[in-house]
PDB file of N, CA and C and ligand atoms in Angstrom:
ATOM      1  N   UNK A 219      13.375  -5.657   7.914  1.00 91.00           N
ATOM      2  CA  UNK A 219      12.644  -4.398   7.632  1.00 91.00           C
ATOM      3  C   UNK A 219      11.873  -4.795   6.431  1.00 91.00           C
ATOM      4  N   UNK A 220      10.853  -4.402   6.471  1.00 96.00           N
ATOM      5  CA  UNK A 220       9.533  -4.509   5.551  1.00 96.00           C
ATOM      6  C   UNK A 220       9.060  -3.276   4.960  1.00 96.00           C
ATOM      7  N   UNK A 221       8.792  -3.170   3.554  1.00 98.00           N
ATOM      8  CA  UNK A 221       8.309  -1.890   3.021  1.00 98.00           C
ATOM      9  C   UNK A 221       7.333  -2.396   2.151  1.00 98.00           C
ATOM     10  N   UNK A 222       6.485  -1.480   1.999  1.00 98.00           N
ATOM     11  CA  UNK A 222       5.385  -1.464   1.120  1.00 98.00           C
ATOM     12  C   UNK A 222       5.531  -0.934  -0.257  1.00 98.00           C
ATOM     13  N   UNK A 223       5.748  -1.640  -1.666  1.00 98.00           N
ATOM     14  CA  UNK A 223       5.765  -1.152  -2.818  1.00 98.00           C
ATOM     15  C   UNK A 223       4.488  -1.047  -3.634  1.00 98.00           C
ATOM     16  N   UNK A 224       4.516  -0.034  -4.264  1.00 98.00           N
ATOM     17  CA  UNK A 224       3.142   0.153  -5.136  1.00 98.00           C
ATOM     18  C   UNK A 224       3.818   0.137  -6.700  1.00 98.00           C
ATOM     19  N   UNK A 225       3.151  -0.693  -7.455  1.00 98.00           N
ATOM     20  CA  UNK A 225       3.348  -0.654  -8.651  1.00 98.00           C
ATOM     21  C   UNK A 225       2.548   0.342  -9.428  1.00 98.00           C
ATOM     22  N   UNK A 226       3.143   1.393  -9.719  1.00 97.00           N
ATOM     23  CA  UNK A 226       2.358   2.567 -10.312  1.00 97.00           C
ATOM     24  C   UNK A 226       1.783   2.337 -11.709  1.00 97.00           C
ATOM     25  N   UNK A 227       2.375   1.008 -12.268  1.00 98.00           N
ATOM     26  CA  UNK A 227       1.902   1.036 -13.772  1.00 98.00           C
ATOM     27  C   UNK A 227       0.389   0.170 -13.488  1.00 98.00           C
ATOM     28  N   UNK A 228       0.098  -0.487 -12.376  1.00 98.00           N
ATOM     29  CA  UNK A 228      -1.241  -1.038 -12.175  1.00 98.00           C
ATOM     30  C   UNK A 228      -1.848  -0.162 -11.373  1.00 98.00           C
ATOM     31  N   UNK A 229      -1.595   0.835 -10.525  1.00 98.00           N
ATOM     32  CA  UNK A 229      -2.620   1.387  -9.678  1.00 98.00           C
ATOM     33  C   UNK A 229      -3.431   2.183 -10.433  1.00 98.00           C
ATOM     34  N   UNK A 230      -4.677   2.319 -10.104  1.00 98.00           N
ATOM     35  CA  UNK A 230      -5.669   2.880 -11.023  1.00 98.00           C
ATOM     36  C   UNK A 230      -6.603   3.899  -9.788  1.00 98.00           C
ATOM     37  N   UNK A 231      -6.112   3.817  -8.839  1.00 97.00           N
ATOM     38  CA  UNK A 231      -6.648   4.667  -7.809  1.00 97.00           C
ATOM     39  C   UNK A 231      -7.923   4.661  -7.121  1.00 97.00           C
ATOM     40  N   UNK A 232      -8.413   3.343  -7.005  1.00 89.00           N
ATOM     41  CA  UNK A 232      -9.538   2.767  -6.367  1.00 89.00           C
ATOM     42  C   UNK A 232      -9.711   3.555  -4.943  1.00 89.00           C
ATOM     43  N   UNK A 233      -8.232   3.611  -4.223  1.00 97.00           N
ATOM     44  CA  UNK A 233      -8.346   4.009  -2.961  1.00 97.00           C
ATOM     45  C   UNK A 233      -8.410   3.151  -1.575  1.00 97.00           C
ATOM     46  N   UNK A 234      -8.682   2.004  -2.140  1.00 97.00           N
ATOM     47  CA  UNK A 234      -8.778   0.959  -0.692  1.00 97.00           C
ATOM     48  C   UNK A 234      -7.749   0.669  -0.007  1.00 97.00           C
ATOM     49  N   UNK A 235      -6.473   0.683  -0.621  1.00 98.00           N
ATOM     50  CA  UNK A 235      -5.342   0.829   0.116  1.00 98.00           C
ATOM     51  C   UNK A 235      -5.266   1.884   1.324  1.00 98.00           C
ATOM     52  N   UNK A 236      -5.749   3.245   1.017  1.00 98.00           N
ATOM     53  CA  UNK A 236      -5.697   4.152   1.812  1.00 98.00           C
ATOM     54  C   UNK A 236      -6.660   4.209   2.970  1.00 98.00           C
ATOM     55  N   UNK A 237      -7.907   3.386   2.777  1.00 98.00           N
ATOM     56  CA  UNK A 237      -8.979   3.123   3.833  1.00 98.00           C
ATOM     57  C   UNK A 237      -8.397   2.045   4.575  1.00 98.00           C
ATOM     58  N   UNK A 238      -7.924   0.970   3.953  1.00 97.00           N
ATOM     59  CA  UNK A 238      -7.386  -0.047   4.732  1.00 97.00           C
ATOM     60  C   UNK A 238      -6.135   0.193   5.581  1.00 97.00           C
ATOM     61  N   UNK A 239      -5.533   0.936   5.270  1.00 98.00           N
ATOM     62  CA  UNK A 239      -4.185   1.144   5.993  1.00 98.00           C
ATOM     63  C   UNK A 239      -3.519   2.622   5.551  1.00 98.00           C
ATOM     64  N   UNK A 240      -4.518   3.465   6.436  1.00 98.00           N
ATOM     65  CA  UNK A 240      -4.092   5.048   6.349  1.00 98.00           C
ATOM     66  C   UNK A 240      -2.934   5.633   6.935  1.00 98.00           C
ATOM     67  N   UNK A 241      -1.973   4.733   7.820  1.00 98.00           N
ATOM     68  CA  UNK A 241      -1.010   4.928   8.295  1.00 98.00           C
ATOM     69  C   UNK A 241       0.138   4.753   7.380  1.00 98.00           C
ATOM     70  N   UNK A 242      -0.213   3.800   6.205  1.00 98.00           N
ATOM     71  CA  UNK A 242       0.803   3.355   5.336  1.00 98.00           C
ATOM     72  C   UNK A 242       0.558   4.143   3.754  1.00 98.00           C
ATOM     73  N   UNK A 243      -0.549   4.180   3.449  1.00 98.00           N
ATOM     74  CA  UNK A 243      -0.857   4.588   2.147  1.00 98.00           C
ATOM     75  C   UNK A 243      -1.610   5.980   2.273  1.00 98.00           C
ATOM     76  N   UNK A 244      -1.581   6.716   1.120  1.00 98.00           N
ATOM     77  CA  UNK A 244      -2.407   7.943   1.082  1.00 98.00           C
ATOM     78  C   UNK A 244      -2.655   7.860  -0.587  1.00 98.00           C
ATOM     79  N   UNK A 245      -3.427   8.792  -0.829  1.00 98.00           N
ATOM     80  CA  UNK A 245      -3.475   9.146  -2.425  1.00 98.00           C
ATOM     81  C   UNK A 245      -2.823  10.438  -2.961  1.00 98.00           C
ATOM     82  N   UNK A 246      -2.173  10.334  -3.832  1.00 97.00           N
ATOM     83  CA  UNK A 246      -1.445  11.912  -4.084  1.00 97.00           C
ATOM     84  C   UNK A 246      -2.386  12.733  -4.776  1.00 97.00           C
ATOM     85  N   UNK A 247      -1.982  13.754  -5.213  1.00 97.00           N
ATOM     86  CA  UNK A 247      -2.724  14.827  -5.788  1.00 97.00           C
ATOM     87  C   UNK A 247      -3.571  14.385  -7.038  1.00 97.00           C
ATOM     88  N   UNK A 248      -2.863  13.411  -7.759  1.00 96.00           N
ATOM     89  CA  UNK A 248      -3.641  12.924  -8.903  1.00 96.00           C
ATOM     90  C   UNK A 248      -4.486  11.668  -8.794  1.00 96.00           C
ATOM     91  N   UNK A 249      -4.800  11.170  -7.272  1.00 97.00           N
ATOM     92  CA  UNK A 249      -5.527  10.314  -7.024  1.00 97.00           C
ATOM     93  C   UNK A 249      -4.980   8.711  -6.874  1.00 97.00           C
ATOM     94  N   UNK A 250      -3.516   8.860  -7.251  1.00 98.00           N
ATOM     95  CA  UNK A 250      -3.045   7.454  -7.013  1.00 98.00           C
ATOM     96  C   UNK A 250      -2.201   7.139  -5.829  1.00 98.00           C
ATOM     97  N   UNK A 251      -2.080   5.877  -5.455  1.00 98.00           N
ATOM     98  CA  UNK A 251      -1.496   5.602  -4.167  1.00 98.00           C
ATOM     99  C   UNK A 251      -0.166   6.031  -3.958  1.00 98.00           C
ATOM    100  N   UNK A 252       0.314   6.458  -2.913  1.00 98.00           N
ATOM    101  CA  UNK A 252       1.579   6.603  -2.428  1.00 98.00           C
ATOM    102  C   UNK A 252       1.735   6.066  -1.131  1.00 98.00           C
ATOM    103  N   UNK A 253       2.810   5.571  -0.673  1.00 98.00           N
ATOM    104  CA  UNK A 253       3.521   5.193   0.542  1.00 98.00           C
ATOM    105  C   UNK A 253       3.949   6.347   1.693  1.00 98.00           C
ATOM    106  N   UNK A 254       3.447   6.191   2.691  1.00 98.00           N
ATOM    107  CA  UNK A 254       3.774   7.221   3.867  1.00 98.00           C
ATOM    108  C   UNK A 254       4.912   6.955   4.693  1.00 98.00           C
ATOM    109  N   UNK A 255       5.375   5.683   4.460  1.00 98.00           N
ATOM    110  CA  UNK A 255       6.584   5.286   5.435  1.00 98.00           C
ATOM    111  C   UNK A 255       7.630   4.248   4.717  1.00 98.00           C
ATOM    112  N   UNK A 256       8.734   4.397   5.032  1.00 96.00           N
ATOM    113  CA  UNK A 256       9.755   3.302   4.635  1.00 96.00           C
ATOM    114  C   UNK A 256       9.556   2.073   5.163  1.00 96.00           C
ATOM    115  N   UNK A 257       9.684   2.072   6.342  1.00 98.00           N
ATOM    116  CA  UNK A 257       9.759   0.893   7.310  1.00 98.00           C
ATOM    117  C   UNK A 257       8.699   0.812   7.963  1.00 98.00           C
ATOM    118  N   UNK A 258       7.819  -0.697   7.753  1.00 98.00           N
ATOM    119  CA  UNK A 258       6.555  -0.565   8.437  1.00 98.00           C
ATOM    120  C   UNK A 258       6.959  -1.513   9.756  1.00 98.00           C
ATOM    121  N   UNK A 259       6.041  -0.783  10.804  1.00 98.00           N
ATOM    122  CA  UNK A 259       5.697  -1.417  11.983  1.00 98.00           C
ATOM    123  C   UNK A 259       5.213  -2.719  11.800  1.00 98.00           C
ATOM    124  N   UNK A 260       5.034  -3.454  13.188  1.00 97.00           N
ATOM    125  CA  UNK A 260       4.264  -4.763  12.931  1.00 97.00           C
ATOM    126  C   UNK A 260       2.723  -4.522  12.554  1.00 97.00           C
ATOM    127  N   UNK A 261       2.311  -3.505  13.223  1.00 98.00           N
ATOM    128  CA  UNK A 261       0.664  -3.194  12.882  1.00 98.00           C
ATOM    129  C   UNK A 261       0.476  -2.506  11.576  1.00 98.00           C
ATOM    130  N   UNK A 262       1.574  -1.716  11.087  1.00 98.00           N
ATOM    131  CA  UNK A 262       1.494  -1.296   9.758  1.00 98.00           C
ATOM    132  C   UNK A 262       1.621  -2.371   8.772  1.00 98.00           C
ATOM    133  N   UNK A 263       2.349  -3.437   8.910  1.00 98.00           N
ATOM    134  CA  UNK A 263       2.476  -4.576   8.183  1.00 98.00           C
ATOM    135  C   UNK A 263       1.081  -5.319   8.114  1.00 98.00           C
ATOM    136  N   UNK A 264       0.594  -5.238   9.303  1.00 98.00           N
ATOM    137  CA  UNK A 264      -0.612  -6.076   9.030  1.00 98.00           C
ATOM    138  C   UNK A 264      -1.687  -5.467   8.011  1.00 98.00           C
ATOM    139  N   UNK A 265      -1.739  -4.134   8.290  1.00 98.00           N
ATOM    140  CA  UNK A 265      -2.739  -3.501   7.557  1.00 98.00           C
ATOM    141  C   UNK A 265      -2.249  -3.296   6.256  1.00 98.00           C
ATOM    142  N   UNK A 266      -1.031  -3.170   5.880  1.00 98.00           N
ATOM    143  CA  UNK A 266      -0.629  -3.327   4.516  1.00 98.00           C
ATOM    144  C   UNK A 266      -0.858  -4.628   3.815  1.00 98.00           C
ATOM    145  N   UNK A 267      -0.723  -5.787   4.666  1.00 98.00           N
ATOM    146  CA  UNK A 267      -0.998  -6.937   4.157  1.00 98.00           C
ATOM    147  C   UNK A 267      -2.650  -6.924   3.542  1.00 98.00           C
ATOM    148  N   UNK A 268      -3.378  -6.557   4.606  1.00 98.00           N
ATOM    149  CA  UNK A 268      -4.793  -6.477   4.288  1.00 98.00           C
ATOM    150  C   UNK A 268      -5.116  -5.457   2.949  1.00 98.00           C
ATOM    151  N   UNK A 269      -4.371  -4.205   2.929  1.00 98.00           N
ATOM    152  CA  UNK A 269      -4.697  -3.443   1.734  1.00 98.00           C
ATOM    153  C   UNK A 269      -4.100  -4.188   0.630  1.00 98.00           C
ATOM    154  N   UNK A 270      -2.979  -4.914   0.637  1.00 98.00           N
ATOM    155  CA  UNK A 270      -2.772  -5.603  -0.606  1.00 98.00           C
ATOM    156  C   UNK A 270      -3.569  -6.777  -1.231  1.00 98.00           C
ATOM    157  N   UNK A 271      -4.125  -7.224  -0.321  1.00 97.00           N
ATOM    158  CA  UNK A 271      -5.190  -8.468  -0.612  1.00 97.00           C
ATOM    159  C   UNK A 271      -6.496  -7.605  -1.066  1.00 97.00           C
ATOM    160  N   UNK A 272      -6.730  -6.189  -0.846  1.00 97.00           N
ATOM    161  CA  UNK A 272      -7.995  -5.913  -1.109  1.00 97.00           C
ATOM    162  C   UNK A 272      -7.825  -4.959  -2.491  1.00 97.00           C
ATOM    163  N   UNK A 273      -6.479  -4.670  -2.902  1.00 98.00           N
ATOM    164  CA  UNK A 273      -6.308  -4.127  -4.328  1.00 98.00           C
ATOM    165  C   UNK A 273      -6.754  -4.648  -5.354  1.00 98.00           C
ATOM    166  N   UNK A 274      -7.822  -4.052  -5.823  1.00 97.00           N
ATOM    167  CA  UNK A 274      -8.334  -4.833  -7.144  1.00 97.00           C
ATOM    168  C   UNK A 274      -7.145  -5.099  -8.391  1.00 97.00           C
ATOM    169  N   UNK A 275      -6.377  -4.320  -8.162  1.00 98.00           N
ATOM    170  CA  UNK A 275      -5.219  -4.392  -9.172  1.00 98.00           C
ATOM    171  C   UNK A 275      -4.031  -4.900  -9.038  1.00 98.00           C
ATOM    172  N   UNK A 276      -4.204  -5.644  -7.923  1.00 98.00           N
ATOM    173  CA  UNK A 276      -3.063  -6.326  -7.374  1.00 98.00           C
ATOM    174  C   UNK A 276      -1.550  -5.413  -7.368  1.00 98.00           C
ATOM    175  N   UNK A 277      -1.718  -4.254  -7.127  1.00 98.00           N
ATOM    176  CA  UNK A 277      -0.795  -3.177  -7.369  1.00 98.00           C
ATOM    177  C   UNK A 277       0.288  -3.111  -6.155  1.00 98.00           C
ATOM    178  N   UNK A 278      -0.097  -3.639  -4.890  1.00 98.00           N
ATOM    179  CA  UNK A 278       0.814  -3.643  -3.603  1.00 98.00           C
ATOM    180  C   UNK A 278       1.577  -5.260  -3.541  1.00 98.00           C
ATOM    181  N   UNK A 279       2.842  -4.860  -3.050  1.00 98.00           N
ATOM    182  CA  UNK A 279       3.505  -5.821  -2.493  1.00 98.00           C
ATOM    183  C   UNK A 279       4.380  -5.544  -1.629  1.00 98.00           C
ATOM    184  N   UNK A 280       4.519  -6.391  -0.497  1.00 98.00           N
ATOM    185  CA  UNK A 280       5.624  -6.113   0.503  1.00 98.00           C
ATOM    186  C   UNK A 280       6.692  -6.875   0.197  1.00 98.00           C
ATOM    187  N   UNK A 281       7.834  -5.930   0.458  1.00 97.00           N
ATOM    188  CA  UNK A 281       9.358  -6.530   0.199  1.00 97.00           C
ATOM    189  C   UNK A 281      10.018  -6.476   1.747  1.00 97.00           C
ATOM    190  N   UNK A 282      10.565  -7.678   2.054  1.00 93.00           N
ATOM    191  CA  UNK A 282      11.506  -7.764   3.263  1.00 93.00           C
ATOM    192  C   UNK A 282      12.799  -7.569   2.987  1.00 93.00           C
TER     193      UNK A 282
HETATM  194  S1  SF4 H 589      -6.072  -0.032  -3.846  1.00 55.57           S
HETATM  195 FE1  SF4 H 589      -4.661  -0.478  -5.324  1.00 55.57          FE
HETATM  196  S2  SF4 H 589      -5.405   0.313  -7.427  1.00 55.57           S
HETATM  197 FE2  SF4 H 589      -6.479   1.422  -5.595  1.00 55.57          FE
HETATM  198  S3  SF4 H 589      -5.150   3.324  -5.008  1.00 55.57           S
HETATM  199 FE3  SF4 H 589      -4.459   1.403  -3.763  1.00 55.57          FE
HETATM  200  S4  SF4 H 589      -2.841   0.608  -5.049  1.00 55.57           S
HETATM  201 FE4  SF4 H 589      -4.003   1.765  -6.331  1.00 55.57          FE
END
């Protein structure tokens, strides 16, 4: 099982993650990232990896 974890102390709300992986990430009412799913499918994992690399704050990590 792989899940995406957001370091909320680093996230500043650029939103790239929600654009790169809209099935995995969204922005909450305050404009900060939140995860939409607990367990990533293969496609979601691929998109989440892309989002993690795109995050300017390096706030996303994947945990197995
Ligand atoms: S791209 Fe990074 S900093 Fe921007 S909202 Fe997503 S997790 Fe937060």
